[in-house]
Amino acid sequence: NAGVMQNPRHLVRRRGQEARLRCSPMKGHSHVYWYRQLPEEGLKFMVYLQKENIIDESGMPKERFSAEFPKEGPSILRIQQVVRGDSAAYFCASSPAGWHTEAFFGQGTRLTVV
Amino acid sequence: AQTVTQSQPEMSVQEAETVTLSCTYDTSESDYYLFWYKQPPSRQMILVIRQEAYKQQNATENRFSVNFQKAAKSFSLKISDSQLGDAAMYFCAYRSDNQGGSEKLVFGKGTKLTVNP
């Protein structure tokens, strides 16, 4: 059973471009979480999705950021018009349905905005 | 809102010795989970140990154990017989056990552990 797969591992974007980060959850997992890790910081929650639904987006910046988890395919975190402050490592975690379950993390995507 | 504080930005330990990493948290909830995650240079977040708040017994996983003091809102991690492979960032994390609420993790800022040969 493959783990949580994130791609790309590294992404470089110029200011003003769009960044698309992909997360394929573990097989059988229907819950996806996105976290952002700034340099020298812990992970900060961004958004929690289930298939075709956003459950909690309290950690998402109000503008330029969006996330989806379609019925088929990976979850996508999209950042429009990137700025230098968006440079960070973005982690995805997944868990199966139901409470009292563990979330498993991917290896993250390091976004660098130049 | 819940907060997690790790007061030790860096710690070091000699190989084969024991080290304790500190974590305190703030919450008004009575039911929750606490976790320690390890992040080596590969960046992979690895779950080390978890503790359910309703359990009085401290969790243990091989060389890793916790000292959970619910009243003091303290959750320290003890690593015994430290190995070179234990060198990493360690993050303490909190998750609510409130069904119907968000399942998000709240992380501390981390402690960088160095293991000296």
Coordinates of C-alpha atoms in Angstrom, one line a residue, chain B residues 8-116:
Chain B
Q8 CA 13.3 24.1 23.8
P9 CA 14.3 25.1 20.2
E10 CA 17.3 22.8 20.3
M11 CA 18.5 19.9 22.4
S12 CA 21.5 17.6 22.3
V13 CA 22.2 14.2 23.7
Q14 CA 25.1 11.7 23.7
E15 CA 24.5 8.5 21.9
A16 CA 23.0 5.8 24.3
E17 CA 21.9 8.5 26.8
T18 CA 18.4 9.6 27.7
V19 CA 16.8 12.9 26.7
T20 CA 13.5 14.5 27.5
L21 CA 11.7 17.0 25.2
S22 CA 9.2 19.3 26.7
C23 CA 5.7 20.3 25.5
T24 CA 2.9 22.2 27.1
Y25 CA -0.5 23.0 25.6
D26 CA -3.5 25.0 26.3
T27 CA -7.1 23.9 25.8
S28 CA -10.5 24.1 27.5
E29 CA -11.5 20.7 26.1
S30 CA -11.5 17.5 28.2
D31 CA -11.2 15.0 25.3
Y32 CA -8.3 15.2 22.9
Y33 CA -5.2 13.5 21.5
L34 CA -1.6 14.4 21.8
F35 CA 1.1 13.3 19.4
W36 CA 4.9 13.5 18.9
Y37 CA 6.1 13.6 15.3
K38 CA 9.6 13.2 14.1
Q39 CA 10.8 15.1 11.0
P40 CA 14.2 14.0 9.8
P41 CA 16.1 15.9 7.0
S42 CA 14.0 14.1 4.4
R43 CA 11.1 16.2 5.7
Q44 CA 8.8 13.1 6.1
M45 CA 6.6 13.5 9.1
I46 CA 6.7 10.3 11.1
L47 CA 4.4 9.6 14.0
V48 CA 6.4 8.6 17.1
I49 CA 3.8 8.2 19.7
R50 CA 0.2 9.2 20.6
Q51 CA -1.7 9.7 23.8
E52 CA -5.4 9.7 24.4
A53 CA -6.3 12.3 27.1
Y54 CA -8.8 10.0 28.8
K55 CA -6.1 7.4 29.4
Q56 CA -4.1 7.9 32.6
Q57 CA -1.4 5.4 31.6
N58 CA 1.5 7.0 29.8
A59 CA 2.0 5.7 26.2
T60 CA 5.2 3.9 25.3
E61 CA 6.7 2.7 22.0
N62 CA 10.0 0.9 22.4
R63 CA 12.6 3.5 23.4
F64 CA 10.0 6.3 23.3
S65 CA 7.7 7.2 26.2
V66 CA 5.7 10.1 27.3
N67 CA 5.0 11.8 30.7
F68 CA 1.4 13.0 30.3
Q69 CA 0.3 15.4 33.1
K70 CA -3.3 16.4 32.2
A71 CA -3.8 18.8 35.1
A72 CA -0.6 20.6 34.2
K73 CA -1.2 20.3 30.5
S74 CA 2.2 18.9 30.0
F75 CA 3.2 16.2 27.5
S76 CA 7.0 15.5 27.5
L77 CA 8.8 12.9 25.3
K78 CA 11.5 10.7 26.7
I79 CA 13.9 9.0 24.3
S80 CA 16.0 6.3 26.0
D81 CA 19.2 4.8 24.6
S82 CA 19.5 7.6 22.0
Q83 CA 20.6 6.5 18.6
L84 CA 22.2 8.6 15.8
G85 CA 19.0 8.0 13.7
D86 CA 17.0 9.8 16.4
A87 CA 18.5 13.1 15.2
A88 CA 15.6 15.1 13.8
M89 CA 13.1 17.9 14.5
Y90 CA 10.5 16.7 16.9
F91 CA 7.0 18.3 16.9
C92 CA 4.4 18.0 19.6
A93 CA 0.8 18.2 18.3
Y94 CA -2.7 18.4 19.6
R95 CA -6.0 17.2 18.1
S96 CA -9.5 17.7 19.5
D97 CA -11.6 14.6 20.1
N98 CA -14.8 16.6 19.6
Q99 CA -16.8 14.6 17.1
G100 CA -18.3 16.9 14.5
G101 CA -15.4 19.3 14.9
S102 CA -12.3 19.6 12.8
E103 CA -9.8 16.9 12.9
K104 CA -6.9 19.3 12.4
L105 CA -3.6 19.0 14.2
V106 CA -2.2 22.0 16.1
F107 CA 1.6 21.8 16.1
G108 CA 4.3 23.4 18.3
K109 CA 7.3 25.0 16.7
G110 CA 9.5 22.0 17.2
T111 CA 12.7 21.0 19.0
K112 CA 15.8 20.2 17.0
L113 CA 17.5 17.1 18.5
T114 CA 21.2 16.5 17.9
V115 CA 22.7 13.1 18.8
N116 CA 26.4 13.2 19.4

